[in-house]
Short mmCIF file of C-alpha atoms in Angstrom, two decimals:
data_model
loop_
_atom_site.label_atom_id
_atom_site.label_comp_id
_atom_site.label_asym_id
_atom_site.label_seq_id
_atom_site.Cartn_x
_atom_site.Cartn_y
_atom_site.Cartn_z
CA MET A 1 7.96 29.47 20.94
CA SER A 2 9.70 32.74 21.65
CA PHE A 3 11.70 32.45 24.85
CA PRO A 4 12.59 35.96 26.12
CA TRP A 5 15.31 34.48 28.32
CA ALA A 6 17.00 32.57 25.49
CA LYS A 7 20.57 33.52 24.61
CA HIS A 8 21.08 35.12 21.23
CA TYR A 9 23.89 34.45 18.82
CA GLU A 10 26.47 37.20 18.83
CA PRO A 11 29.47 36.55 16.56
CA LYS A 12 32.82 37.80 17.84
CA HIS A 13 35.30 36.99 15.09
CA PRO A 14 35.30 39.52 12.20
CA PHE A 15 34.83 36.75 9.63
CA MET A 16 31.83 35.34 11.55
CA VAL A 17 30.34 38.86 11.79
CA TRP A 18 30.74 39.23 8.02
CA MET A 19 29.21 35.78 7.45
CA ASP A 20 26.30 36.42 9.83
CA GLN A 21 25.38 39.59 7.93
CA ARG A 22 25.29 37.79 4.59
CA LEU A 23 24.40 34.15 5.35
CA PRO A 24 23.19 33.71 8.95
CA LEU A 25 23.66 29.94 8.92
CA PRO A 26 25.59 29.82 12.25
CA ARG A 27 22.81 31.86 13.85
CA LEU A 28 20.20 29.43 12.51
CA VAL A 29 22.08 26.40 13.87
CA TYR A 30 22.70 28.09 17.23
CA ASN A 31 19.04 29.01 17.64
CA ALA A 32 17.84 25.58 16.48
CA VAL A 33 20.05 23.15 18.39
CA GLY A 34 22.59 25.19 20.30
CA GLY A 35 22.63 27.21 23.48
CA GLY A 36 20.04 29.55 22.03
CA TYR A 37 17.30 26.93 22.18
CA PRO A 38 15.95 26.39 25.72
CA VAL A 39 14.54 22.90 26.33
CA PRO A 40 12.52 21.53 29.28
CA LYS A 41 15.00 20.27 31.84
CA ASN A 42 13.18 17.01 32.62
CA LEU A 43 13.45 15.21 29.27
CA ASN A 44 14.28 11.53 29.63
CA TYR A 45 15.95 9.14 27.19
CA PHE A 46 12.69 8.63 25.27
CA TRP A 47 13.43 12.03 23.74
CA ASN A 48 16.64 10.66 22.18
CA PHE A 49 14.82 8.82 19.42
CA GLY A 50 14.15 11.89 17.30
CA VAL A 51 17.88 12.59 17.02
CA LEU A 52 18.60 8.90 16.44
CA ALA A 53 16.04 8.83 13.62
CA GLY A 54 17.75 11.81 12.00
CA PHE A 55 21.11 10.08 12.30
CA ALA A 56 19.66 6.89 10.79
CA LEU A 57 18.35 8.91 7.84
CA VAL A 58 21.83 10.35 7.25
CA ILE A 59 23.30 6.83 7.22
CA GLN A 60 20.67 5.66 4.73
CA ILE A 61 21.25 8.60 2.38
CA ALA A 62 25.05 8.35 2.54
CA THR A 63 25.22 4.61 1.97
CA GLY A 64 22.38 4.68 -0.57
CA VAL A 65 24.06 7.28 -2.78
CA TRP A 66 27.24 5.20 -2.85
CA LEU A 67 25.38 1.96 -3.58
CA ALA A 68 23.48 3.63 -6.43
CA MET A 69 26.83 4.21 -8.18
CA GLN A 70 27.37 0.45 -8.36
CA TYR A 71 23.80 -0.84 -8.81
CA GLY A 72 22.29 -1.86 -12.16
CA ALA A 73 18.56 -1.10 -12.36
CA ASN A 74 17.76 -3.78 -14.90
CA THR A 75 16.13 -7.12 -14.29
CA LEU A 76 18.91 -8.89 -16.22
CA VAL A 77 21.72 -7.58 -14.00
CA ALA A 78 20.10 -6.28 -10.76
CA PHE A 79 20.70 -9.43 -8.70
CA ASP A 80 24.23 -9.87 -10.07
CA SER A 81 25.09 -6.20 -9.44
CA VAL A 82 24.18 -6.61 -5.77
CA GLU A 83 26.38 -9.72 -5.58
CA ARG A 84 29.19 -7.80 -7.27
CA ILE A 85 28.89 -5.05 -4.67
CA MET A 86 29.16 -7.68 -1.95
CA ARG A 87 32.10 -9.58 -3.46
CA ASP A 88 34.16 -7.38 -5.77
CA VAL A 89 33.74 -3.74 -4.71
CA ASN A 90 36.11 -2.60 -1.98
CA GLY A 91 34.08 -2.16 1.22
CA GLY A 92 30.89 -2.93 -0.68
CA TRP A 93 29.77 -5.64 1.72
CA LEU A 94 30.01 -3.18 4.62
CA LEU A 95 28.01 -0.40 2.99
CA ARG A 96 25.41 -2.83 1.65
CA TYR A 97 24.92 -4.42 5.08
CA ALA A 98 24.87 -0.97 6.72
CA HIS A 99 22.19 0.19 4.29
CA MET A 100 20.14 -2.99 4.58
CA ASN A 101 20.19 -3.11 8.39
CA GLY A 102 20.05 0.67 8.64
CA ALA A 103 16.48 0.51 7.33
CA SER A 104 15.50 -1.83 10.16
CA PHE A 105 17.18 0.36 12.78
CA PHE A 106 15.54 3.42 11.26
CA PHE A 107 12.13 1.83 11.76
CA ILE A 108 13.03 0.67 15.28
CA VAL A 109 13.80 4.20 16.48
CA VAL A 110 10.82 5.68 14.60
CA TYR A 111 8.42 3.14 16.15
CA LEU A 112 9.81 3.94 19.61
CA HIS A 113 9.49 7.65 18.78
CA ILE A 114 5.82 7.13 17.85
CA PHE A 115 5.10 5.11 20.99
CA ARG A 116 6.66 7.87 23.08
CA GLY A 117 4.42 10.40 21.36
CA LEU A 118 1.36 8.24 22.00
CA TYR A 119 2.14 7.76 25.69
CA TYR A 120 3.18 11.32 26.53
CA GLY A 121 0.51 13.00 24.38
CA SER A 122 2.89 14.72 21.98
CA TYR A 123 0.05 14.92 19.44
CA LYS A 124 -2.06 17.25 21.60
CA PRO A 125 -2.43 21.01 21.00
CA PRO A 126 -0.48 23.07 20.18
CA ARG A 127 1.76 20.42 18.58
CA GLU A 128 -0.69 18.83 16.14
CA MET A 129 1.35 19.90 13.11
CA VAL A 130 4.50 18.32 14.55
CA TRP A 131 2.60 15.03 14.93
CA LEU A 132 1.06 15.22 11.44
CA LEU A 133 4.41 15.93 9.79
CA GLY A 134 5.90 13.00 11.70
CA LEU A 135 3.22 10.71 10.26
CA VAL A 136 3.95 12.04 6.76
CA ILE A 137 7.59 11.08 7.32
CA PHE A 138 6.46 7.62 8.44
CA LEU A 139 4.39 7.10 5.27
CA LEU A 140 7.30 8.23 3.10
CA MET A 141 9.57 5.84 4.99
CA MET A 142 7.22 2.94 4.30
CA ALA A 143 7.07 3.76 0.59
CA THR A 144 10.84 4.13 0.40
CA ALA A 145 11.48 0.88 2.27
CA PHE A 146 9.05 -1.08 0.12
CA MET A 147 10.66 0.12 -3.11
CA GLY A 148 14.13 -0.54 -1.73
CA TYR A 149 13.16 -4.10 -0.84
CA VAL A 150 12.43 -4.75 -4.52
CA LEU A 151 15.87 -3.62 -5.76
CA PRO A 152 17.95 -6.74 -4.86
CA TRP A 153 15.65 -8.62 -7.25
CA GLY A 154 15.57 -11.79 -5.16
CA GLN A 155 12.64 -14.13 -4.76
CA MET A 156 11.09 -12.25 -1.85
CA SER A 157 11.71 -8.92 -3.61
CA PHE A 158 9.83 -10.00 -6.72
CA TRP A 159 6.93 -11.77 -5.03
CA GLY A 160 6.58 -9.15 -2.30
CA ALA A 161 6.23 -6.49 -5.00
CA THR A 162 3.76 -8.68 -6.87
CA VAL A 163 1.57 -9.14 -3.80
CA ILE A 164 1.66 -5.53 -2.57
CA THR A 165 1.09 -3.89 -5.94
CA GLY A 166 -1.65 -6.45 -6.59
CA LEU A 167 -3.59 -4.95 -3.68
CA PHE A 168 -4.43 -1.91 -5.79
CA SER A 169 -6.34 -4.12 -8.21
CA ALA A 170 -8.94 -4.59 -5.45
CA ILE A 171 -10.04 -0.96 -5.81
CA PRO A 172 -13.27 -0.93 -7.87
CA LEU A 173 -13.19 0.43 -11.43
CA ILE A 174 -9.81 2.23 -11.29
CA GLY A 175 -7.78 -0.38 -9.38
CA PRO A 176 -6.30 -2.24 -12.38
CA ASP A 177 -5.38 1.04 -14.07
CA ILE A 178 -3.59 2.23 -10.92
CA GLN A 179 -1.67 -1.04 -10.71
CA THR A 180 -0.63 -0.80 -14.37
CA PHE A 181 0.46 2.82 -13.88
CA LEU A 182 2.59 1.92 -10.84
CA LEU A 183 4.26 -1.01 -12.57
CA GLY A 184 4.60 0.57 -15.99
CA GLY A 185 3.10 -2.63 -17.39
CA PHE A 186 1.01 -5.62 -16.49
CA SER A 187 3.49 -7.32 -14.18
CA VAL A 188 6.53 -6.65 -12.00
CA ASP A 189 9.24 -6.37 -14.62
CA ASN A 190 11.98 -4.05 -15.84
CA ALA A 191 9.77 -0.96 -16.00
CA ALA A 192 8.67 -1.46 -12.39
CA LEU A 193 12.26 -1.98 -11.22
CA ASN A 194 13.36 1.26 -12.89
CA ARG A 195 10.47 3.20 -11.38
CA PHE A 196 11.07 1.81 -7.92
CA PHE A 197 14.80 2.56 -8.14
CA SER A 198 14.17 6.17 -9.18
CA LEU A 199 11.65 6.76 -6.40
CA HIS A 200 13.76 4.93 -3.82
CA TYR A 201 16.62 7.29 -4.63
CA LEU A 202 14.41 10.42 -4.57
CA LEU A 203 12.18 9.88 -1.52
CA PRO A 204 14.91 10.02 1.18
CA PHE A 205 15.64 13.60 0.14
CA VAL A 206 11.91 14.36 0.35
CA ILE A 207 11.96 12.84 3.85
CA ALA A 208 14.88 15.11 4.75
CA GLY A 209 12.85 18.12 3.59
CA VAL A 210 9.84 17.12 5.71
CA VAL A 211 12.19 16.58 8.68
CA ILE A 212 13.29 20.21 8.34
CA LEU A 213 9.64 21.30 8.31
CA LYS A 214 8.99 19.17 11.41
CA ILE A 215 11.90 20.76 13.29
CA TRP A 216 10.65 24.19 12.24
CA ALA A 217 7.13 23.36 13.47
CA LEU A 218 8.55 21.99 16.74
CA HIS A 219 10.40 25.22 17.52
CA ILE A 220 7.18 27.23 17.47
CA PRO A 221 5.54 25.66 20.58
CA GLY A 222 8.77 24.14 21.91
CA SER A 223 9.42 20.59 23.02
CA THR A 224 6.97 18.72 25.20
CA ASN A 225 8.16 16.85 28.30
CA PRO A 226 7.21 13.82 30.47
CA THR A 227 4.89 15.84 32.70
CA GLY A 228 2.99 17.46 29.82
CA VAL A 229 3.18 20.79 31.68
CA GLU A 230 4.16 23.77 29.56
CA VAL A 231 7.28 25.80 30.24
CA LYS A 232 6.50 28.70 32.57
CA GLY A 233 9.86 30.42 32.85
CA PRO A 234 13.64 30.15 32.63
CA GLN A 235 13.68 27.97 35.76
CA ASP A 236 11.96 25.22 33.73
CA THR A 237 14.51 25.08 30.90
CA ILE A 238 18.16 24.46 30.17
CA PRO A 239 20.06 25.15 26.92
CA PHE A 240 19.97 22.33 24.40
CA HIS A 241 23.75 22.54 24.18
CA PRO A 242 25.71 21.23 26.02
CA TYR A 243 23.18 19.36 28.18
CA TYR A 244 21.10 17.51 25.61
CA THR A 245 23.82 17.24 23.00
CA ALA A 246 25.75 15.23 25.62
CA LYS A 247 22.68 13.15 26.45
CA ASP A 248 21.94 12.54 22.78
CA GLY A 249 25.59 11.68 22.27
CA PHE A 250 25.36 8.94 24.88
CA GLY A 251 22.21 7.58 23.23
CA LEU A 252 23.94 7.69 19.86
CA CYS A 253 26.85 5.63 21.22
CA VAL A 254 24.43 2.95 22.47
CA TYR A 255 22.65 2.99 19.11
CA LEU A 256 25.91 2.60 17.19
CA LEU A 257 27.03 -0.29 19.42
CA ALA A 258 23.81 -2.18 18.66
CA PHE A 259 23.93 -1.22 14.98
CA CYS A 260 27.55 -2.34 14.54
CA ALA A 261 26.88 -5.57 16.43
CA VAL A 262 24.17 -6.49 13.92
CA VAL A 263 26.11 -5.31 10.84
CA PHE A 264 29.29 -7.20 11.75
CA PHE A 265 27.99 -10.28 13.55
CA ALA A 266 24.41 -10.91 12.35
CA PRO A 267 23.94 -8.94 9.10
CA ASN A 268 21.24 -11.24 7.71
CA PHE A 269 19.31 -11.76 10.95
CA LEU A 270 16.63 -9.21 10.03
CA GLY A 271 16.40 -10.27 6.38
CA HIS A 272 14.83 -13.21 4.56
CA PRO A 273 16.97 -16.05 3.14
CA ASP A 274 14.82 -16.35 0.00
CA ASN A 275 16.10 -12.97 -1.13
CA TYR A 276 19.47 -14.58 -1.88
CA ILE A 277 17.73 -16.59 -4.62
CA PRO A 278 17.37 -14.76 -7.97
CA ALA A 279 13.82 -13.68 -8.80
CA ASN A 280 11.89 -16.37 -10.64
CA PRO A 281 8.33 -15.59 -11.82
CA LEU A 282 7.70 -19.33 -12.31
CA SER A 283 8.55 -20.36 -8.74
CA THR A 284 6.35 -19.01 -5.93
CA PRO A 285 7.89 -19.09 -2.42
CA ALA A 286 6.02 -21.18 0.13
CA HIS A 287 5.56 -18.22 2.47
CA ILE A 288 5.59 -14.66 1.10
CA VAL A 289 6.21 -12.02 3.77
CA PRO A 290 7.34 -8.40 3.65
CA GLU A 291 10.08 -6.97 5.85
CA TRP A 292 9.45 -7.25 9.60
CA TYR A 293 8.54 -3.57 10.04
CA PHE A 294 5.47 -4.11 7.81
CA TRP A 295 4.21 -7.17 9.68
CA PRO A 296 1.55 -5.45 11.87
CA PHE A 297 -0.09 -3.88 8.81
CA TYR A 298 0.28 -7.10 6.83
CA ALA A 299 -1.57 -8.93 9.62
CA ILE A 300 -4.42 -6.41 9.42
CA LEU A 301 -4.53 -6.91 5.65
CA ARG A 302 -4.84 -10.70 6.03
CA ALA A 303 -7.35 -10.51 8.88
CA PHE A 304 -10.26 -10.10 6.44
CA THR A 305 -11.19 -13.47 5.00
CA VAL A 306 -14.94 -13.14 4.29
CA ASP A 307 -16.81 -10.90 1.83
CA PHE A 308 -19.12 -8.45 3.60
CA LEU A 309 -21.80 -6.10 2.23
CA TRP A 310 -20.97 -7.16 -1.34
CA ILE A 311 -17.43 -5.88 -0.81
CA PRO A 312 -14.67 -8.45 -1.36
CA ALA A 313 -12.56 -9.44 1.62
CA LYS A 314 -9.43 -8.31 -0.26
CA LEU A 315 -10.75 -4.77 -0.54
CA TRP A 316 -11.76 -4.73 3.14
CA GLY A 317 -8.21 -5.75 4.02
CA VAL A 318 -6.68 -3.01 1.87
CA LEU A 319 -9.00 -0.37 3.36
CA ALA A 320 -8.26 -1.54 6.91
CA MET A 321 -4.50 -1.58 6.33
CA PHE A 322 -4.44 2.03 5.11
CA ALA A 323 -7.00 3.09 7.72
CA ALA A 324 -4.73 1.76 10.50
CA ILE A 325 -2.20 4.45 9.57
CA LEU A 326 -4.59 7.22 8.53
CA LEU A 327 -6.40 6.83 11.85
CA LEU A 328 -3.35 8.24 13.62
CA PHE A 329 -3.76 11.53 11.73
CA PHE A 330 -7.03 12.14 13.63
CA LEU A 331 -5.60 11.26 17.04
CA PRO A 332 -5.30 14.90 18.24
CA TRP A 333 -9.08 15.18 17.90
CA LEU A 334 -9.99 11.69 19.11
CA ASP A 335 -8.23 12.09 22.46
CA ARG A 336 -9.85 15.14 24.07
CA SER A 337 -8.32 14.76 27.51
CA PRO A 338 -6.80 18.05 28.74
CA VAL A 339 -3.94 16.09 30.34
CA ARG A 340 -1.13 15.21 27.96
CA SER A 341 1.14 12.80 29.75
CA GLY A 342 0.07 9.20 30.31
CA ALA A 343 2.04 9.28 33.56
CA TYR A 344 -0.85 11.27 35.11
CA ARG A 345 -3.66 9.26 33.46
CA PRO A 346 -4.16 5.97 35.39
CA LEU A 347 -6.88 4.52 33.15
CA PHE A 348 -5.16 5.53 29.93
CA LYS A 349 -1.92 4.01 31.20
CA ARG A 350 -3.55 0.61 31.80
CA PHE A 351 -5.12 0.44 28.36
CA PHE A 352 -1.88 1.61 26.74
CA TRP A 353 0.49 -0.91 28.38
CA PHE A 354 -1.90 -3.85 28.70
CA GLY A 355 -4.09 -3.24 25.65
CA LEU A 356 -2.47 -1.34 22.78
CA ILE A 357 1.13 -2.55 23.17
CA PRO A 358 0.24 -6.29 23.37
CA CYS A 359 -2.19 -5.78 20.48
CA ILE A 360 0.53 -4.37 18.21
CA ALA A 361 2.97 -7.09 19.34
CA ILE A 362 0.43 -9.79 18.41
CA LEU A 363 -0.18 -8.16 15.02
CA GLY A 364 3.56 -8.06 14.39
CA TYR A 365 3.97 -11.73 15.28
CA CYS A 366 0.98 -12.85 13.20
CA GLY A 367 2.09 -10.75 10.23
CA GLY A 368 5.28 -12.77 9.97
CA ALA A 369 3.53 -16.12 10.53
CA PRO A 370 1.87 -18.28 7.84
CA ALA A 371 -1.70 -17.37 6.82
CA GLU A 372 -3.26 -20.23 8.80
CA GLU A 373 -4.90 -20.84 12.14
CA PRO A 374 -4.51 -19.75 14.88
CA TYR A 375 -2.63 -16.77 13.41
CA VAL A 376 -5.51 -15.56 11.25
CA ARG A 377 -7.94 -15.61 14.18
CA LEU A 378 -5.43 -13.81 16.43
CA SER A 379 -4.94 -11.20 13.70
CA GLN A 380 -8.69 -10.64 13.52
CA ILE A 381 -9.01 -10.16 17.29
CA ALA A 382 -5.97 -7.87 17.49
CA SER A 383 -7.11 -5.83 14.45
CA ALA A 384 -10.56 -5.34 16.00
CA TYR A 385 -9.01 -4.17 19.26
CA TYR A 386 -6.63 -1.80 17.44
CA PHE A 387 -9.49 0.15 15.87
CA LEU A 388 -11.60 -0.17 19.02
CA HIS A 389 -8.82 1.36 21.11
CA PHE A 390 -8.52 4.55 19.06
CA LEU A 391 -12.13 5.01 17.95
CA VAL A 392 -14.02 3.97 21.10
CA ILE A 393 -11.86 3.35 24.16
CA LEU A 394 -9.68 6.45 23.89
CA PRO A 395 -12.58 8.96 23.59
CA ILE A 396 -14.42 7.24 26.48
CA ILE A 397 -11.31 7.35 28.69
CA ALA A 398 -10.90 11.06 27.94
CA ALA A 399 -14.49 11.67 29.06
CA ILE A 400 -14.63 9.60 32.27
CA GLU A 401 -11.04 9.48 33.53
CA ARG A 402 -9.92 11.32 36.66
CA PRO A 403 -6.27 12.27 36.09
CA LEU A 404 -3.75 12.59 38.90
CA PRO A 405 -2.88 16.12 40.08
CA LEU A 406 -0.38 17.79 37.79
CA PRO A 407 2.67 19.62 39.16
CA ASN A 408 2.50 23.40 39.08
CA SER A 409 5.64 23.58 36.97
CA ILE A 410 8.36 21.45 35.45
CA SER A 411 10.76 22.58 38.17
CA GLU A 412 8.37 21.38 40.86
CA ALA A 413 8.21 17.95 39.26
CA VAL A 414 11.99 17.77 38.90
CA LEU A 415 12.61 18.81 42.51
CA LYS A 416 9.97 16.34 43.81
CA GLY A 417 7.43 18.69 45.31
CA LYS A 418 9.68 21.70 45.90
CA SER A 419 9.81 24.93 44.01
CA ALA A 420 12.85 26.09 42.12
CA GLU A 421 14.23 27.85 45.19
CA GLY A 422 13.55 25.02 47.64
CA GLY A 423 10.30 26.39 49.05
CA PRO A 424 7.02 24.47 49.34
CA ALA A 425 5.22 23.35 46.21
CA GLY A 426 3.04 25.97 44.56
CA VAL A 427 5.09 28.92 45.90
CA SER A 428 6.66 30.86 43.10
CA ALA A 429 10.41 31.22 43.22
CA PRO A 430 11.79 34.76 43.33
CA ALA A 431 13.25 36.08 40.16
CA VAL A 432 16.97 35.51 39.78
CA ALA A 433 18.86 38.74 39.38
CA GLN A 434 20.75 38.97 36.14
CA PRO A 435 24.38 40.06 36.26
CA ALA A 436 25.10 43.52 34.97
CA GLU A 437 26.45 43.68 31.45
#
């Protein structure tokens, strides 16, 4: 969005003038995240998670590049190379734990970022492309995390890869060929480990590129806000720097405290103990589970236990698992309500907090539980509600709901019913005279 009242970068130092004329990088940074980018002045701490996700990505890339220098992508030495990093390389244990737990923290902030977008309607026009690019990042994250989980070459790494890649064999006619192509052979072996290592190293840089596209797309309409009301003038905005850089800095400090607490005091809490056992194709673990951030989708996959319409239950599970993510791509067109923010949608708010959130929590719990009753039945009920919520309940709510009255402007909402100049709500504030240059 073009803000006529936004400050423009004007270099003062002769070197910066010379640089700006030849490589306007400082101007780009200033206009993107500095004082030249006006932001709605009512953003709460739920808007911190985008910055935290970017910081988590930087940690993953930095630690991953260093670990790749010490890792051996061969089934004969992969497990031992990870142990060598932990025991013999100076500081290796710290970077390995930071990388391993950094993936979990990356998913934590991304999931919170998605839930914020769902509640405050960040997927609605004109920000559909921002939402779609965010989902592309999420899919790339899942692929990167899955391939990274295979690299330690422990028991859960090997059998998790065997189970997940085996899902492609359920696709009629071409499924086995796809599985063979992904693995580079007929089983999870050295060729698969090399492929996964190469892609695991490459995809984070692809994610970084899509993040840049997402930021670019976000700066066209501007940031949304808790009210869902668009910016109407300079009285509704404040510069990103120093106000939100300070707020994001506080959120980053809280994030780092939690991250360091896990890395230093409970580094294996979010992992699986079987992954400290070398991979053995002849010994199947009693309970094969992926990493915790895949559990909701794993529960949907296992919810289908009966063949239906001549289609095997395994294929139904695979289709449902991928559909659970692809469904979010159509959300801007499924939710037709003109009101963005869930704070002004009473019916939507009830179904969100008491329907969707418990549903996803149940799926997450069942995904990490054994494939037995009552977890399978709970997974089936929660999976049915998940699709029902987005395909049926959400469009009906948009059609019949009576939203609460929206504020006339962001300033009115911030000042609790008063205009920017202290007058009654709905009365426009007089223009503020600009000082003479």
